[in-house]
Every structure is written in structure tokens, then in C-alpha cells.
Amino acid sequence: MKKVLFVSYGGGHINIINTIVKAMIKQSCINFKILALTTGYEKSLELFSDKYVKKISDYNELFKKDMEVIVNYGKMLLEENYNVSSGVSKEDTLIYLGLSMFELVQTYGEEKALELYNSKKRQSFLPINIMKKILEYEKISLVVTTTSPRFEEASIIAANELGIETLQVLDLFGELYPLPKANHIVCMNKSIANSLKKQGIIKSKYYYLGQPAIEKTVKNILSIEKKTIKNKLKLNNERKTLLYATQRPNIYNKDFSYYDFAGYETINDNIFLIFELLYKKYGINILVRIHPNEDYKDYKKWFDKYDFVKYINNKCSLDNSLAICDVLLNQASTVSVEAISAKKDVFTFKYHLDKTFPLPAVTKEPFIFSDGFKELKTKLCLYFENKLKIKKSEDFLPFNSSQNIVKLIEELV
């Protein structure tokens, strides 16, 4: 019987895979396994049996003859990489790191491998041969991943080299790192496929089927009773509400890999001054939701100074926050995509400490993009004066994505 292997890291990536698998179980009898990496394992195990959900250490027997060396490499890297709050066990982290480093040494020799690791850390890992062994052991017919590096990317390369069909489901846009390498690529819409083709991904076949995890979020946002949430937050229902969804102000290389941290001062000093102007001039509700990877203390001095700005992480969920806002402000993240798909007006911006802009797709309509804080202030003022022309997109995010991806999987296996 033909078998599908889903490979995914945690966060939003495993949410995409889990949503597809749930739909597949409902409408199909395809045999499958999920190789759920790092924090993805517990998320998948909550939904599916351990008969189907595997972690990397479940395949230790395949590497038995080299296990002593693998364990030693894992121990060498464990202290630097282990996060006790992640929920991932030390044993699994050790094996994950050990296998990754073992292959890096096999490919480049120990001296060069250590040099690469010290320079790029985990971004240096690409365990293609490890994944080949797993694919051959499981007798896989189709590999499905999202667009993460390391084991996800390696599984696609390994499958391609073994002549196994490959499918990647993009989480966001076509400007990403690493670029997809699968034979078949699912993306939200045609403009994303065009972006990838311009970057040289011309041999893959494209399908405009949406994005399952974002679709699930959008449907939830659209179902929320806004008035109840607004009353809970003691917001003025007669006024428009702006939500600022923050993210760590990173700087990225031209290939969209991480370069450096820009610092909070330049960004927040400008943003909160704009908020003060908008509040005084138009009397709007202004809410701020900080990214889960950030800390309240990094924003505290601005919250203390501008007390009309409401911090809402501890008061309502992200979905509720997006439901009650009229307009979202966000530099460039998944939240922008969720909001635009839920028919919100979305302002994105560049802050000019950027080496490159992280998501070029949100510089175009239907997003309202500002090249710097001066332009952002002008456009926001025009918006609240009803003088800004806004283009809506009806086909940005197709629905029924999970069901349609499952149909595609059935065709490919």
C-alpha cells in the first residue's frame, strides 16, 4: 500500500500539516506517517496516535552502528541548544542535534563541519542522507512538507534524489528561505507562483489552493461576536479600532535568512508618536499585541508613557484581537495575511534599518504599504479621514484548502 510521509517542525508549520491530516482521515484511506520535529511532536501526538506520529529518535535503530558517535555530537551541542521550556525532551534534542551534526561531518569532515556550525549554527544542517534512510525504511511514495529548512528541506531533496514524489505547502509568500524544491507546490494564489517562477522555480507544478492553517484562523475570526470582546476591553464601540501586532525588529539578508537585531528604540519611538497623533486627532481605540517570542518588558516604557494604548495579550486571544479591529498595523508577518484574508484593512511598513524587507509581497495591494514612518503617518491620517483609496482582494485566500490538498495527495500517490 502506498504511503505518505509528512515532515514538519512546530509552530505554524505543524498546524498546516495537522489540518491537512485531519481532513485526509475524514475523506480518504491513505496510509501515512508524520515525522513531527522538535515542538511539532507533542502537537501532532495530541491529535493522532503514536502509530502515525514519529519523532526523529524513533528511528535510532537505523543508525545503530554510528549511534555512539551520534550521541557524542549531540552531547557536544546540547547545552547551547536545549530549551527546557520548549517541551522537547533532552533525549530527543540530543538525537536531533547528533544526527544533524553527524551528517555535516560525513559531508565536510569534522574540521570544516565545526567551522560551518560555528558560523551558521543549526542553519548549517541539511541531513539528506539521514532522511534517505528513513524514506527507504518507511517505503514512502510521497513526501509532504511546508517550507522550513534543515530536516524539512532535506526530506524534499532526499525524496527527489530517490525518485519519490514531493509536495510542499507554502505557509506564506514566494519570497522565502529556503526556496521550495518540491515537484508540486501549493500556494495561496497565482501571484505567489509568479514570484517563485521569477526566482527560477520553473520546473515545479503549481496549485492555487489556499493555506489550511490560515483558512482555519480566518473562519474563526469571522465567527466571533465582536461586541462582547469590545465590551470586555471597555472600548468605545463608536470609534474605529487599530491593532498593532508587533514582531521582533530583525534585519534579514537578501536571501531572507537572519542577519541581525535592529533594536526597539528607533521603531517604537516613531510608532508610538504616530499613535499619539492618531489618538489626539481622531480619538480611535489603539491596541497593541506583542509577538509570542517577545517580552512585555521590552515595550514597558512605551506603555507607561502612552497610557491610552492598550496592551491586550493578557486580555484576549489573537483571533479575538483581529476580529475586533478595523485596521491592522504590522511590519510583515502571518498576522498581516490572516487579517487581509478576514477582509481587514492592513497597513505594512518599512523602517529603514532593514537590510532587506522580510516579506516583499506585503508591499503590494491589497496591503497598504508605507516606505518609512513619515509615509506611514500620512497614510494612516488619510485613512481615518476616509480619504485613502483601498483595494480589496476577493481571491487572495481560496477556502476549502485542506479538502483540495487531500484530493491532490490522492492523485499524486
Tab-separated table of C-alpha atoms in Angstrom:
chain	number	residue	atom	x	y	z
A	1	MET	CA	0.000	0.000	0.000
A	2	LYS	CA	1.340	3.430	-0.932
A	3	LYS	CA	2.327	5.688	1.936
A	4	VAL	CA	2.679	9.452	2.517
A	5	LEU	CA	5.271	10.932	4.884
A	6	PHE	CA	4.512	14.375	6.297
A	7	VAL	CA	7.590	16.154	7.682
A	8	SER	CA	7.239	19.305	9.755
A	9	TYR	CA	8.675	21.472	12.504
A	10	GLY	CA	6.465	23.065	15.177
A	11	GLY	CA	4.707	26.433	15.252
A	12	GLY	CA	2.531	27.342	12.289
A	13	HIS	CA	4.164	24.666	10.127
A	14	ILE	CA	2.840	21.664	12.048
A	15	ASN	CA	-0.564	23.377	12.240
A	16	ILE	CA	-0.715	23.288	8.426
A	17	ILE	CA	0.200	19.592	8.337
A	18	ASN	CA	-2.161	18.616	11.177
A	19	THR	CA	-5.061	20.393	9.475
A	20	ILE	CA	-4.398	18.515	6.223
A	21	VAL	CA	-4.058	15.161	8.015
A	22	LYS	CA	-7.369	15.665	9.875
A	23	ALA	CA	-9.101	16.276	6.542
A	24	MET	CA	-7.328	13.284	4.992
A	25	ILE	CA	-8.508	10.921	7.733
A	26	LYS	CA	-12.104	12.113	7.162
A	27	GLN	CA	-12.188	11.806	3.384
A	28	SER	CA	-9.542	9.253	2.446
A	29	CYS	CA	-7.956	5.914	3.425
A	30	ILE	CA	-4.383	6.888	2.516
A	31	ASN	CA	-1.646	5.281	4.646
A	32	PHE	CA	0.578	7.908	6.273
A	33	LYS	CA	3.193	8.800	8.875
A	34	ILE	CA	4.058	12.200	10.366
A	35	LEU	CA	7.688	12.912	11.217
A	36	ALA	CA	6.989	15.723	13.671
A	37	LEU	CA	10.164	17.594	14.555
A	38	THR	CA	11.045	19.369	17.823
A	39	THR	CA	7.920	21.097	19.241
A	40	GLY	CA	5.773	19.691	16.435
A	41	TYR	CA	5.767	16.214	18.007
A	42	GLU	CA	3.539	16.951	21.011
A	43	LYS	CA	1.142	18.991	18.830
A	44	SER	CA	0.621	16.077	16.434
A	45	LEU	CA	0.538	13.443	19.179
A	46	GLU	CA	-2.366	15.264	20.844
A	47	LEU	CA	-4.396	14.687	17.673
A	48	PHE	CA	-3.152	11.385	16.243
A	49	SER	CA	-1.899	8.041	17.545
A	50	ASP	CA	1.832	7.340	18.032
A	51	LYS	CA	1.262	4.646	15.401
A	52	TYR	CA	1.273	7.523	12.911
A	53	VAL	CA	3.274	10.265	14.674
A	54	LYS	CA	7.029	9.750	14.893
A	55	LYS	CA	9.886	11.748	16.367
A	56	ILE	CA	13.397	11.543	14.992
A	57	SER	CA	14.649	9.348	17.881
A	58	ASP	CA	12.092	6.667	16.898
A	59	TYR	CA	14.449	5.855	14.020
A	60	ASN	CA	17.556	5.299	16.181
A	61	GLU	CA	17.754	1.646	15.122
A	62	LEU	CA	18.520	2.728	11.528
A	63	PHE	CA	21.714	4.411	12.747
A	64	LYS	CA	22.706	1.821	15.327
A	65	LYS	CA	26.272	1.272	14.092
A	66	ASP	CA	27.076	5.005	14.370
A	67	MET	CA	24.979	5.749	17.459
A	68	GLU	CA	27.927	6.238	19.829
A	69	VAL	CA	29.382	8.943	17.576
A	70	ILE	CA	25.930	10.499	17.015
A	71	VAL	CA	25.294	10.676	20.770
A	72	ASN	CA	28.690	12.306	21.355
A	73	TYR	CA	27.944	15.008	18.781
A	74	GLY	CA	24.544	15.525	20.371
A	75	LYS	CA	26.103	15.946	23.820
A	76	MET	CA	28.591	18.440	22.385
A	77	LEU	CA	25.788	20.689	21.070
A	78	LEU	CA	23.117	20.050	23.709
A	79	GLU	CA	23.894	22.753	26.278
A	80	GLU	CA	23.899	25.518	23.661
A	81	ASN	CA	20.663	24.375	22.020
A	82	TYR	CA	18.444	22.787	24.670
A	83	ASN	CA	15.497	24.831	25.906
A	84	VAL	CA	13.807	23.241	28.915
A	85	SER	CA	10.614	25.287	28.362
A	86	SER	CA	10.181	24.016	24.784
A	87	GLY	CA	8.539	20.782	25.918
A	88	VAL	CA	11.010	18.714	23.854
A	89	SER	CA	12.914	16.089	25.880
A	90	LYS	CA	16.685	16.216	26.275
A	91	GLU	CA	16.968	12.762	24.691
A	92	ASP	CA	15.109	13.802	21.532
A	93	THR	CA	17.033	17.077	21.294
A	94	LEU	CA	20.321	15.200	21.681
A	95	ILE	CA	19.466	12.729	18.890
A	96	TYR	CA	18.135	15.507	16.630
A	97	LEU	CA	21.362	17.509	17.052
A	98	GLY	CA	23.607	14.449	16.928
A	99	LEU	CA	22.162	13.118	13.662
A	100	SER	CA	22.331	16.588	12.091
A	101	MET	CA	25.954	17.123	13.120
A	102	PHE	CA	26.899	13.545	12.193
A	103	GLU	CA	25.812	14.107	8.599
A	104	LEU	CA	27.513	17.520	8.464
A	105	VAL	CA	30.793	15.803	9.478
A	106	GLN	CA	30.218	12.970	6.986
A	107	THR	CA	29.754	15.554	4.223
A	108	TYR	CA	32.558	18.026	5.011
A	109	GLY	CA	34.893	16.391	7.504
A	110	GLU	CA	34.969	17.340	11.172
A	111	GLU	CA	37.089	20.496	10.944
A	112	LYS	CA	35.006	22.079	8.145
A	113	ALA	CA	31.735	20.900	9.734
A	114	LEU	CA	32.590	22.581	13.047
A	115	GLU	CA	33.568	25.725	11.181
A	116	LEU	CA	30.219	25.734	9.340
A	117	TYR	CA	28.295	25.093	12.548
A	118	ASN	CA	30.108	27.869	14.446
A	119	SER	CA	29.297	30.250	11.589
A	120	LYS	CA	25.670	29.280	10.809
A	121	LYS	CA	24.616	27.253	13.881
A	122	ARG	CA	21.622	24.975	13.106
A	123	GLN	CA	21.154	26.628	9.702
A	124	SER	CA	24.233	24.640	8.637
A	125	PHE	CA	22.315	21.349	8.997
A	126	LEU	CA	20.881	19.590	5.932
A	127	PRO	CA	20.613	15.853	6.781
A	128	ILE	CA	19.766	14.486	3.321
A	129	ASN	CA	21.271	11.009	3.813
A	130	ILE	CA	19.569	10.632	7.203
A	131	MET	CA	16.243	11.310	5.507
A	132	LYS	CA	17.015	8.892	2.660
A	133	LYS	CA	17.368	6.072	5.177
A	134	ILE	CA	14.046	6.963	6.817
A	135	LEU	CA	12.234	7.253	3.464
A	136	GLU	CA	13.563	3.878	2.289
A	137	TYR	CA	12.749	2.216	5.622
A	138	GLU	CA	9.157	3.523	5.580
A	139	LYS	CA	8.732	2.742	1.845
A	140	ILE	CA	7.332	6.208	1.156
A	141	SER	CA	5.547	7.136	-2.098
A	142	LEU	CA	5.037	10.870	-1.438
A	143	VAL	CA	6.731	13.376	0.877
A	144	VAL	CA	4.738	16.411	2.032
A	145	THR	CA	6.354	19.318	3.893
A	146	THR	CA	5.937	23.042	4.412
A	147	THR	CA	8.856	25.388	3.714
A	148	SER	CA	11.160	25.049	6.715
A	149	PRO	CA	14.925	24.461	6.453
A	150	ARG	CA	17.007	21.558	7.816
A	151	PHE	CA	15.015	18.301	8.058
A	152	GLU	CA	12.040	19.573	6.012
A	153	GLU	CA	14.256	20.790	3.170
A	154	ALA	CA	16.449	17.688	3.432
A	155	SER	CA	13.434	15.380	3.153
A	156	ILE	CA	12.381	17.025	-0.131
A	157	ILE	CA	15.914	16.812	-1.569
A	158	ALA	CA	16.267	13.188	-0.420
A	159	ALA	CA	12.919	12.207	-1.951
A	160	ASN	CA	13.742	13.964	-5.229
A	161	GLU	CA	17.047	12.083	-5.431
A	162	LEU	CA	15.284	8.775	-4.712
A	163	GLY	CA	12.635	9.422	-7.371
A	164	ILE	CA	9.835	9.833	-4.797
A	165	GLU	CA	7.080	12.394	-5.474
A	166	THR	CA	7.321	15.607	-3.431
A	167	LEU	CA	4.788	18.250	-2.404
A	168	GLN	CA	5.337	21.468	-0.443
A	169	VAL	CA	2.563	23.577	1.060
A	170	LEU	CA	3.735	27.184	1.365
A	171	ASP	CA	2.960	28.915	4.635
A	172	LEU	CA	3.042	32.446	3.203
A	173	PHE	CA	4.599	34.050	0.127
A	174	GLY	CA	7.168	33.235	-2.529
A	175	GLU	CA	9.967	35.325	-1.047
A	176	LEU	CA	11.279	32.862	1.498
A	177	TYR	CA	14.296	30.944	2.740
A	178	PRO	CA	14.943	28.266	1.691
A	179	LEU	CA	13.177	28.329	-1.663
A	180	PRO	CA	10.867	25.346	-2.271
A	181	LYS	CA	12.340	22.360	-4.113
A	182	ALA	CA	9.352	20.028	-4.481
A	183	ASN	CA	7.896	18.773	-7.765
A	184	HIS	CA	4.486	20.097	-6.687
A	185	ILE	CA	3.891	23.372	-4.822
A	186	VAL	CA	0.653	24.502	-3.163
A	187	CYS	CA	0.368	28.253	-2.635
A	188	MET	CA	-2.357	30.732	-1.720
A	189	ASN	CA	-2.745	32.401	-5.093
A	190	LYS	CA	-1.299	32.924	-8.571
A	191	SER	CA	0.847	35.959	-7.675
A	192	ILE	CA	2.875	33.809	-5.268
A	193	ALA	CA	3.557	31.254	-8.001
A	194	ASN	CA	4.631	34.080	-10.331
A	195	SER	CA	7.094	35.324	-7.700
A	196	LEU	CA	8.659	31.868	-7.384
A	197	LYS	CA	8.895	31.476	-11.156
A	198	LYS	CA	10.771	34.787	-11.346
A	199	GLN	CA	13.206	33.362	-8.791
A	200	GLY	CA	13.895	30.379	-11.048
A	201	ILE	CA	11.461	27.770	-9.673
A	202	ILE	CA	10.086	26.911	-13.126
A	203	LYS	CA	10.064	23.090	-13.207
A	204	SER	CA	7.583	22.634	-10.352
A	205	LYS	CA	3.836	22.357	-10.898
A	206	TYR	CA	1.768	24.970	-9.002
A	207	TYR	CA	-1.665	24.702	-7.388
A	208	TYR	CA	-3.563	27.747	-6.043
A	209	LEU	CA	-5.387	26.071	-3.183
A	210	GLY	CA	-5.016	28.438	-0.218
A	211	GLN	CA	-3.376	27.702	3.143
A	212	PRO	CA	-5.154	25.403	5.636
A	213	ALA	CA	-3.964	26.886	8.940
A	214	ILE	CA	-4.643	30.478	7.866
A	215	GLU	CA	-8.061	29.492	6.493
A	216	LYS	CA	-8.960	27.882	9.824
A	217	THR	CA	-7.935	31.062	11.676
A	218	VAL	CA	-9.833	33.321	9.265
A	219	LYS	CA	-13.044	31.305	9.616
A	220	ASN	CA	-12.741	31.590	13.384
A	221	ILE	CA	-12.132	35.362	13.204
A	222	LEU	CA	-15.223	35.835	11.039
A	223	SER	CA	-17.393	33.866	13.506
A	224	ILE	CA	-16.501	35.901	16.622
A	225	GLU	CA	-19.068	38.183	18.276
A	226	LYS	CA	-17.144	41.484	18.272
A	227	LYS	CA	-19.346	43.468	20.649
A	228	THR	CA	-18.760	41.094	23.579
A	229	ILE	CA	-14.969	41.381	23.220
A	230	LYS	CA	-15.080	45.167	22.850
A	231	ASN	CA	-17.212	45.489	25.980
A	232	LYS	CA	-14.789	43.274	27.883
A	233	LEU	CA	-11.908	45.562	26.863
A	234	LYS	CA	-14.020	48.669	27.654
A	235	LEU	CA	-13.598	50.027	24.125
A	236	ASN	CA	-15.740	52.765	22.643
A	237	ASN	CA	-17.932	50.972	20.093
A	238	GLU	CA	-18.464	54.216	18.161
A	239	ARG	CA	-14.773	54.599	17.402
A	240	LYS	CA	-12.599	52.723	14.903
A	241	THR	CA	-10.057	50.326	16.386
A	242	LEU	CA	-6.428	49.996	15.286
A	243	LEU	CA	-4.469	46.885	16.291
A	244	TYR	CA	-0.677	46.961	16.168
A	245	ALA	CA	0.739	43.417	16.017
A	246	THR	CA	4.426	43.691	16.800
A	247	GLN	CA	7.309	41.466	15.892
A	248	ARG	CA	10.953	41.371	16.879
A	249	PRO	CA	12.693	44.034	14.739
A	250	ASN	CA	15.147	41.775	12.933
A	251	ILE	CA	17.311	42.550	9.919
A	252	TYR	CA	17.470	39.969	7.115
A	253	ASN	CA	19.923	39.119	4.341
A	254	LYS	CA	18.865	39.342	0.698
A	255	ASP	CA	18.036	35.607	0.716
A	256	PHE	CA	15.693	36.295	3.699
A	257	SER	CA	17.928	34.486	6.197
A	258	TYR	CA	18.510	36.186	9.584
A	259	TYR	CA	21.239	38.886	9.750
A	260	ASP	CA	20.941	40.926	12.956
A	261	PHE	CA	18.675	42.557	15.570
A	262	ALA	CA	17.713	46.177	14.823
A	263	GLY	CA	16.765	47.189	18.378
A	264	TYR	CA	13.460	48.534	19.704
A	265	GLU	CA	14.139	52.238	20.226
A	266	THR	CA	14.060	53.595	16.662
A	267	ILE	CA	10.957	51.594	15.765
A	268	ASN	CA	8.905	52.175	18.914
A	269	ASP	CA	9.809	55.851	19.348
A	270	ASN	CA	8.375	56.503	15.886
A	271	ILE	CA	5.379	54.168	16.091
A	272	PHE	CA	4.131	55.412	19.458
A	273	LEU	CA	4.480	59.067	18.368
A	274	ILE	CA	2.210	58.228	15.430
A	275	PHE	CA	-0.224	56.598	17.859
A	276	GLU	CA	-0.279	59.768	19.969
A	277	LEU	CA	-1.154	61.849	16.902
A	278	LEU	CA	-3.923	59.438	15.801
A	279	TYR	CA	-5.421	59.260	19.271
A	280	LYS	CA	-5.491	63.040	19.754
A	281	LYS	CA	-6.717	63.802	16.229
A	282	TYR	CA	-9.260	61.030	15.624
A	283	GLY	CA	-9.989	59.558	19.079
A	284	ILE	CA	-9.525	55.966	17.876
A	285	ASN	CA	-9.039	52.867	20.035
A	286	ILE	CA	-5.409	51.728	19.853
A	287	LEU	CA	-4.487	48.173	20.843
A	288	VAL	CA	-1.075	46.511	20.878
A	289	ARG	CA	-0.423	42.786	20.750
A	290	ILE	CA	3.222	41.778	21.083
A	291	HIS	CA	4.638	38.723	19.315
A	292	PRO	CA	4.837	35.493	21.403
A	293	ASN	CA	8.650	35.497	21.006
A	294	GLU	CA	8.901	38.985	22.537
A	295	ASP	CA	8.795	40.146	26.152
A	296	TYR	CA	6.485	42.755	27.676
A	297	LYS	CA	9.438	44.391	29.441
A	298	ASP	CA	10.908	45.379	26.044
A	299	TYR	CA	7.801	47.550	25.478
A	300	LYS	CA	7.019	48.612	29.045
A	301	LYS	CA	8.498	52.109	28.889
A	302	TRP	CA	6.288	52.976	25.889
A	303	PHE	CA	3.166	51.519	27.517
A	304	ASP	CA	3.935	53.561	30.628
A	305	LYS	CA	4.400	56.776	28.638
A	306	TYR	CA	1.423	56.353	26.281
A	307	ASP	CA	-1.220	55.034	28.663
A	308	PHE	CA	-4.064	55.390	26.124
A	309	VAL	CA	-2.519	52.444	24.224
A	310	LYS	CA	-3.962	49.132	25.472
A	311	TYR	CA	-1.722	46.079	25.805
A	312	ILE	CA	-4.054	43.115	25.161
A	313	ASN	CA	-2.011	39.888	25.162
A	314	ASN	CA	-3.316	39.104	28.646
A	315	LYS	CA	-6.908	40.129	27.863
A	316	CYS	CA	-7.916	38.277	24.689
A	317	SER	CA	-6.625	35.856	22.056
A	318	LEU	CA	-5.055	36.795	18.726
A	319	ASP	CA	-8.211	35.713	16.879
A	320	ASN	CA	-10.373	37.914	19.128
A	321	SER	CA	-7.920	40.796	18.657
A	322	LEU	CA	-8.158	40.529	14.875
A	323	ALA	CA	-11.943	40.176	14.996
A	324	ILE	CA	-12.488	43.483	16.821
A	325	CYS	CA	-10.021	45.626	14.873
A	326	ASP	CA	-10.962	47.697	11.823
A	327	VAL	CA	-7.363	48.152	10.755
A	328	LEU	CA	-4.188	46.196	11.449
A	329	LEU	CA	-0.684	47.671	11.583
A	330	ASN	CA	2.123	45.135	11.173
A	331	GLN	CA	5.556	45.251	9.612
A	332	ALA	CA	5.316	41.916	7.791
A	333	SER	CA	4.112	38.624	9.287
A	334	THR	CA	1.478	35.884	9.171
A	335	VAL	CA	-0.862	38.172	11.134
A	336	SER	CA	-0.991	40.520	8.112
A	337	VAL	CA	-2.086	37.629	5.908
A	338	GLU	CA	-4.736	36.460	8.382
A	339	ALA	CA	-6.117	39.983	8.696
A	340	ILE	CA	-6.245	40.710	4.948
A	341	SER	CA	-7.927	37.324	4.390
A	342	ALA	CA	-10.533	38.297	7.010
A	343	LYS	CA	-11.237	41.477	4.982
A	344	LYS	CA	-9.494	43.859	7.386
A	345	ASP	CA	-7.580	46.923	6.170
A	346	VAL	CA	-3.879	46.159	6.685
A	347	PHE	CA	-1.040	48.692	6.870
A	348	THR	CA	2.507	47.361	6.488
A	349	PHE	CA	5.703	49.385	6.716
A	350	LYS	CA	9.460	49.518	6.246
A	351	TYR	CA	11.558	51.076	8.994
A	352	HIS	CA	14.820	51.667	7.092
A	353	LEU	CA	17.061	49.752	9.454
A	354	ASP	CA	16.191	46.782	7.241
A	355	LYS	CA	18.943	45.240	5.155
A	356	THR	CA	16.087	43.797	3.138
A	357	PHE	CA	12.315	43.776	3.651
A	358	PRO	CA	11.230	40.387	5.087
A	359	LEU	CA	8.030	39.931	3.030
A	360	PRO	CA	8.075	41.904	-0.236
A	361	ALA	CA	4.578	40.575	-1.092
A	362	VAL	CA	3.011	42.804	1.579
A	363	THR	CA	4.392	45.922	-0.131
A	364	LYS	CA	1.706	45.492	-2.821
A	365	GLU	CA	-2.088	45.742	-2.918
A	366	PRO	CA	-4.309	44.739	-1.222
A	367	PHE	CA	-1.852	45.671	1.590
A	368	ILE	CA	-1.365	49.395	2.269
A	369	PHE	CA	2.418	49.725	2.370
A	370	SER	CA	4.449	52.687	3.645
A	371	ASP	CA	8.127	53.197	2.850
A	372	GLY	CA	9.167	54.686	6.194
A	373	PHE	CA	7.451	56.282	9.186
A	374	LYS	CA	6.692	59.632	7.526
A	375	GLU	CA	4.673	57.952	4.775
A	376	LEU	CA	3.003	55.666	7.339
A	377	LYS	CA	1.814	58.652	9.382
A	378	THR	CA	0.428	60.367	6.261
A	379	LYS	CA	-1.432	57.279	5.027
A	380	LEU	CA	-2.926	56.484	8.419
A	381	CYS	CA	-4.209	60.047	8.741
A	382	LEU	CA	-5.770	59.863	5.273
A	383	TYR	CA	-7.342	56.520	6.192
A	384	PHE	CA	-9.028	57.851	9.329
A	385	GLU	CA	-10.236	60.870	7.336
A	386	ASN	CA	-11.774	58.455	4.753
A	387	LYS	CA	-9.559	59.905	2.018
A	388	LEU	CA	-7.472	56.824	1.206
A	389	LYS	CA	-8.435	54.573	-1.706
A	390	ILE	CA	-8.287	50.913	-0.647
A	391	LYS	CA	-8.262	47.935	-2.998
A	392	LYS	CA	-9.871	44.732	-1.715
A	393	SER	CA	-8.920	41.284	-2.997
A	394	GLU	CA	-11.588	38.629	-3.457
A	395	ASP	CA	-9.270	35.762	-4.438
A	396	PHE	CA	-6.367	36.297	-2.033
A	397	LEU	CA	-7.092	33.144	0.009
A	398	PRO	CA	-9.253	30.359	-1.503
A	399	PHE	CA	-11.265	28.306	1.015
A	400	ASN	CA	-11.653	24.501	1.248
A	401	SER	CA	-7.863	24.235	1.036
A	402	SER	CA	-7.458	21.086	3.191
A	403	GLN	CA	-10.028	19.109	1.197
A	404	ASN	CA	-8.477	20.181	-2.106
A	405	ILE	CA	-4.937	19.391	-0.933
A	406	VAL	CA	-6.099	15.915	0.116
A	407	LYS	CA	-7.549	15.395	-3.380
A	408	LEU	CA	-4.168	16.417	-4.813
A	409	ILE	CA	-2.363	13.984	-2.483
A	410	GLU	CA	-4.673	11.184	-3.661
A	411	GLU	CA	-3.749	11.982	-7.279
A	412	LEU	CA	-0.013	12.047	-6.521
A	413	VAL	CA	0.117	8.705	-4.668
